[in-house]
XYZ file of C-alpha atoms in Angstrom:
156
model
C -48.298 -27.111 1.079
C -45.042 -25.316 1.854
C -42.478 -25.020 -0.894
C -38.805 -24.438 -0.390
C -38.142 -21.003 -1.842
C -34.681 -19.515 -2.258
C -35.159 -17.217 0.726
C -36.434 -20.032 2.919
C -33.551 -22.299 1.881
C -31.048 -19.522 2.586
C -32.556 -18.812 5.991
C -32.547 -22.485 6.960
C -28.970 -22.944 5.743
C -27.808 -19.867 7.654
C -29.564 -21.024 10.820
C -27.883 -24.418 10.513
C -24.453 -22.893 9.896
C -24.737 -20.376 12.739
C -25.996 -23.119 15.063
C -22.966 -25.272 14.271
C -20.625 -22.328 14.672
C -22.208 -21.331 17.997
C -21.624 -24.853 19.283
C -18.031 -24.697 18.040
C -17.387 -21.471 19.971
C -17.316 -23.663 23.063
C -13.885 -24.808 21.842
C -12.526 -21.283 22.240
C -10.449 -21.159 25.432
C -12.069 -19.769 28.568
C -11.208 -16.221 29.686
C -7.985 -15.741 31.552
C -7.581 -13.650 34.672
C -6.911 -10.486 32.661
C -9.827 -10.990 30.219
C -13.182 -9.875 31.596
C -15.319 -11.629 28.947
C -13.098 -13.956 26.963
C -12.315 -14.443 23.319
C -15.602 -16.166 22.497
C -17.823 -13.182 23.312
C -17.470 -11.290 20.020
C -17.961 -14.330 17.730
C -21.016 -15.340 19.757
C -22.516 -11.856 19.450
C -21.953 -11.830 15.685
C -23.375 -15.319 15.293
C -26.421 -14.393 17.371
C -27.051 -11.382 15.124
C -26.718 -13.531 11.987
C -29.050 -16.153 13.489
C -31.614 -13.491 14.403
C -31.530 -11.996 10.904
C -31.832 -15.466 9.383
C -34.816 -16.163 11.597
C -36.415 -12.913 10.434
C -35.871 -13.921 6.801
C -37.425 -17.301 7.518
C -40.489 -15.776 9.194
C -40.837 -13.280 6.358
C -41.002 -16.099 3.798
C -44.239 -17.323 5.348
C -45.917 -13.927 5.009
C -44.750 -13.040 1.498
C -46.967 -12.880 -1.546
C -48.086 -16.354 -2.617
C -48.585 -15.238 -6.235
C -44.913 -15.316 -7.084
C -44.267 -17.693 -9.919
C -41.367 -20.100 -9.567
C -38.239 -19.264 -11.505
C -37.663 -21.219 -14.709
C -35.200 -24.091 -14.554
C -32.628 -22.356 -16.778
C -32.517 -19.187 -14.668
C -29.308 -20.299 -12.959
C -27.467 -20.223 -16.295
C -28.525 -16.642 -16.860
C -27.513 -15.755 -13.309
C -24.047 -17.252 -13.866
C -23.662 -15.282 -17.101
C -24.797 -12.035 -15.440
C -22.532 -12.521 -12.407
C -19.439 -14.018 -13.997
C -17.230 -11.228 -12.607
C -18.356 -11.990 -9.068
C -17.760 -15.696 -9.560
C -14.331 -14.956 -11.032
C -13.512 -12.832 -7.967
C -14.493 -15.708 -5.659
C -12.265 -18.007 -7.690
C -9.403 -15.509 -7.572
C -9.774 -15.182 -3.810
C -9.723 -18.962 -3.407
C -6.570 -19.118 -5.501
C -5.076 -16.273 -3.444
C -5.796 -18.124 -0.195
C -4.236 -21.295 -1.600
C -1.118 -19.549 -2.923
C -0.524 -17.294 0.081
C 1.454 -19.822 2.163
C 3.294 -21.098 -0.924
C 4.550 -17.945 -2.653
C 4.231 -15.476 0.209
C 2.213 -12.396 1.032
C 3.781 -9.882 -1.323
C 3.637 -11.969 -4.516
C 0.203 -13.466 -3.815
C -1.377 -10.178 -2.766
C 0.090 -8.260 -5.669
C -1.187 -10.870 -8.151
C -4.614 -11.000 -6.484
C -5.026 -7.225 -6.461
C -3.890 -6.892 -10.065
C -6.336 -9.585 -11.196
C -9.285 -8.418 -9.091
C -8.904 -4.755 -10.015
C -8.579 -5.753 -13.668
C -11.872 -7.650 -13.342
C -13.614 -4.761 -11.603
C -12.225 -1.798 -13.562
C -11.410 -3.364 -16.840
C -8.017 -2.709 -18.363
C -8.838 -1.501 -21.829
C -6.580 1.562 -21.708
C -3.014 2.241 -20.653
C -4.287 4.665 -17.993
C -6.383 1.954 -16.321
C -3.390 -0.408 -16.322
C -1.257 2.235 -14.646
C -3.946 2.969 -12.049
C -4.363 -0.755 -11.396
C -0.618 -1.239 -11.028
C -0.179 1.822 -8.787
C -3.062 0.890 -6.474
C -1.988 -2.761 -6.259
C 1.656 -2.018 -5.496
C 0.813 0.763 -3.015
C -1.737 -1.313 -1.100
C 0.413 -4.433 -1.031
C 3.491 -2.737 0.341
C 1.595 -0.361 2.646
C -0.207 -3.221 4.361
C 3.045 -5.199 4.560
C 4.917 -2.302 6.172
C 2.088 -1.570 8.617
C 1.808 -5.179 9.759
C 5.506 -6.014 9.734
C 6.958 -2.896 11.285
C 4.030 -1.070 12.896
C 2.218 -4.018 14.459
C 5.160 -6.447 14.512
C 3.098 -9.168 12.804
C 4.888 -11.480 10.404
C 3.070 -12.100 7.132
C 3.764 -15.264 5.109
Protein backbone atom coordinates (compact mmCIF):
# COMPACT_ATOMS: atom_id res chain seq x y z
CA UNK A 1 0.00 0.00 0.00
CA UNK A 2 1.29 3.46 -0.90
CA UNK A 3 1.38 6.08 1.81
CA UNK A 4 1.43 9.79 1.24
CA UNK A 5 4.81 10.93 2.50
CA UNK A 6 5.84 14.57 2.80
CA UNK A 7 8.02 14.36 -0.30
CA UNK A 8 5.29 12.68 -2.32
CA UNK A 9 2.71 15.25 -1.19
CA UNK A 10 5.08 18.09 -2.07
CA UNK A 11 5.81 16.64 -5.49
CA UNK A 12 2.13 16.14 -6.26
CA UNK A 13 1.25 19.64 -5.05
CA UNK A 14 4.04 21.17 -7.14
CA UNK A 15 2.96 19.23 -10.22
CA UNK A 16 -0.61 20.44 -9.74
CA UNK A 17 0.47 24.05 -9.24
CA UNK A 18 2.85 24.07 -12.21
CA UNK A 19 0.18 22.41 -14.37
CA UNK A 20 -2.32 25.13 -13.49
CA UNK A 21 0.26 27.85 -14.07
CA UNK A 22 1.29 26.36 -17.43
CA UNK A 23 -2.35 26.44 -18.53
CA UNK A 24 -2.62 30.04 -17.33
CA UNK A 25 0.39 31.08 -19.44
CA UNK A 26 -1.95 30.81 -22.41
CA UNK A 27 -3.49 34.07 -21.16
CA UNK A 28 -0.21 35.89 -21.76
CA UNK A 29 -0.53 37.91 -24.97
CA UNK A 30 0.90 36.45 -28.16
CA UNK A 31 4.23 37.76 -29.48
CA UNK A 32 4.17 40.99 -31.39
CA UNK A 33 6.02 41.62 -34.62
CA UNK A 34 9.17 42.75 -32.79
CA UNK A 35 9.19 39.83 -30.30
CA UNK A 36 10.68 36.63 -31.71
CA UNK A 37 9.37 34.32 -28.95
CA UNK A 38 6.87 36.24 -26.86
CA UNK A 39 6.48 37.01 -23.21
CA UNK A 40 5.26 33.53 -22.26
CA UNK A 41 8.47 31.72 -23.22
CA UNK A 42 10.47 32.38 -20.04
CA UNK A 43 7.65 31.52 -17.58
CA UNK A 44 6.96 28.32 -19.52
CA UNK A 45 10.63 27.31 -19.39
CA UNK A 46 10.77 27.93 -15.64
CA UNK A 47 7.53 26.06 -15.05
CA UNK A 48 8.75 23.13 -17.15
CA UNK A 49 11.94 22.95 -15.06
CA UNK A 50 9.93 23.04 -11.81
CA UNK A 51 7.57 20.35 -13.15
CA UNK A 52 10.51 18.16 -14.19
CA UNK A 53 12.16 18.50 -10.77
CA UNK A 54 8.85 17.76 -9.07
CA UNK A 55 8.45 14.67 -11.21
CA UNK A 56 11.94 13.54 -10.21
CA UNK A 57 11.06 14.00 -6.54
CA UNK A 58 7.89 12.00 -7.05
CA UNK A 59 9.73 9.14 -8.78
CA UNK A 60 12.39 9.18 -6.08
CA UNK A 61 9.76 8.67 -3.37
CA UNK A 62 8.91 5.28 -4.83
CA UNK A 63 12.51 4.08 -4.66
CA UNK A 64 13.42 5.41 -1.21
CA UNK A 65 14.04 3.29 1.84
CA UNK A 66 10.81 1.73 3.11
CA UNK A 67 12.17 1.44 6.66
CA UNK A 68 11.64 5.08 7.48
CA UNK A 69 9.34 5.44 10.44
CA UNK A 70 6.55 7.99 10.19
CA UNK A 71 7.05 11.23 12.05
CA UNK A 72 5.21 11.59 15.35
CA UNK A 73 2.03 13.63 15.33
CA UNK A 74 3.51 16.45 17.44
CA UNK A 75 6.52 16.96 15.16
CA UNK A 76 4.89 19.96 13.48
CA UNK A 77 4.89 21.85 16.79
CA UNK A 78 8.61 21.29 17.17
CA UNK A 79 9.16 22.36 13.57
CA UNK A 80 7.24 25.60 14.18
CA UNK A 81 9.30 26.30 17.30
CA UNK A 82 12.58 25.59 15.47
CA UNK A 83 11.64 27.72 12.45
CA UNK A 84 9.82 30.60 14.09
CA UNK A 85 12.21 33.15 12.54
CA UNK A 86 11.42 31.87 9.05
CA UNK A 87 7.70 31.97 9.74
CA UNK A 88 8.04 35.49 11.14
CA UNK A 89 9.87 36.54 7.96
CA UNK A 90 7.04 35.14 5.82
CA UNK A 91 4.57 37.07 7.95
CA UNK A 92 6.64 40.24 7.67
CA UNK A 93 6.82 39.86 3.90
CA UNK A 94 3.05 39.39 3.70
CA UNK A 95 2.58 42.53 5.77
CA UNK A 96 5.08 44.36 3.55
CA UNK A 97 3.18 43.34 0.42
CA UNK A 98 -0.10 44.48 1.98
CA UNK A 99 1.28 47.83 3.18
CA UNK A 100 3.27 48.67 0.05
CA UNK A 101 0.39 50.26 -1.91
CA UNK A 102 -0.96 51.96 1.23
CA UNK A 103 2.08 53.66 2.77
CA UNK A 104 4.41 53.63 -0.22
CA UNK A 105 7.69 52.03 -1.19
CA UNK A 106 10.09 53.96 1.01
CA UNK A 107 8.21 53.59 4.32
CA UNK A 108 7.16 49.97 3.73
CA UNK A 109 10.57 48.84 2.51
CA UNK A 110 12.42 50.60 5.30
CA UNK A 111 10.15 49.02 7.93
CA UNK A 112 10.40 45.58 6.30
CA UNK A 113 14.19 45.68 6.08
CA UNK A 114 14.55 46.91 9.65
CA UNK A 115 12.28 44.14 10.94
CA UNK A 116 13.72 41.34 8.80
CA UNK A 117 17.34 42.23 9.53
CA UNK A 118 16.50 42.47 13.22
CA UNK A 119 15.06 38.95 13.03
CA UNK A 120 18.06 37.59 11.15
CA UNK A 121 20.91 39.40 12.94
CA UNK A 122 19.42 40.04 16.29
CA UNK A 123 19.68 43.52 17.74
CA UNK A 124 21.17 42.92 21.15
CA UNK A 125 23.89 45.57 20.84
CA UNK A 126 24.02 49.18 19.72
CA UNK A 127 26.45 48.20 16.94
CA UNK A 128 23.97 45.74 15.44
CA UNK A 129 21.22 48.38 15.54
CA UNK A 130 23.46 50.82 13.71
CA UNK A 131 24.42 48.22 11.10
CA UNK A 132 20.75 47.29 10.65
CA UNK A 133 19.75 50.93 10.28
CA UNK A 134 22.60 51.74 7.87
CA UNK A 135 21.95 48.72 5.63
CA UNK A 136 18.18 49.29 5.61
CA UNK A 137 18.38 52.99 4.77
CA UNK A 138 21.11 52.49 2.15
CA UNK A 139 19.31 49.65 0.38
CA UNK A 140 15.92 51.36 0.46
CA UNK A 141 17.11 54.62 -1.03
CA UNK A 142 19.60 53.02 -3.45
CA UNK A 143 16.93 50.82 -4.99
CA UNK A 144 14.51 53.77 -5.11
CA UNK A 145 17.04 55.99 -6.89
CA UNK A 146 18.02 53.25 -9.35
CA UNK A 147 14.43 52.47 -10.29
CA UNK A 148 13.10 56.02 -10.25
CA UNK A 149 15.91 57.85 -11.98
CA UNK A 150 18.03 55.18 -13.66
CA UNK A 151 15.28 52.96 -15.05
CA UNK A 152 12.47 55.54 -15.00
CA UNK A 153 10.15 53.16 -13.13
CA UNK A 154 7.74 54.66 -10.62
CA UNK A 155 7.55 52.82 -7.30
CA UNK A 156 4.43 53.12 -5.12
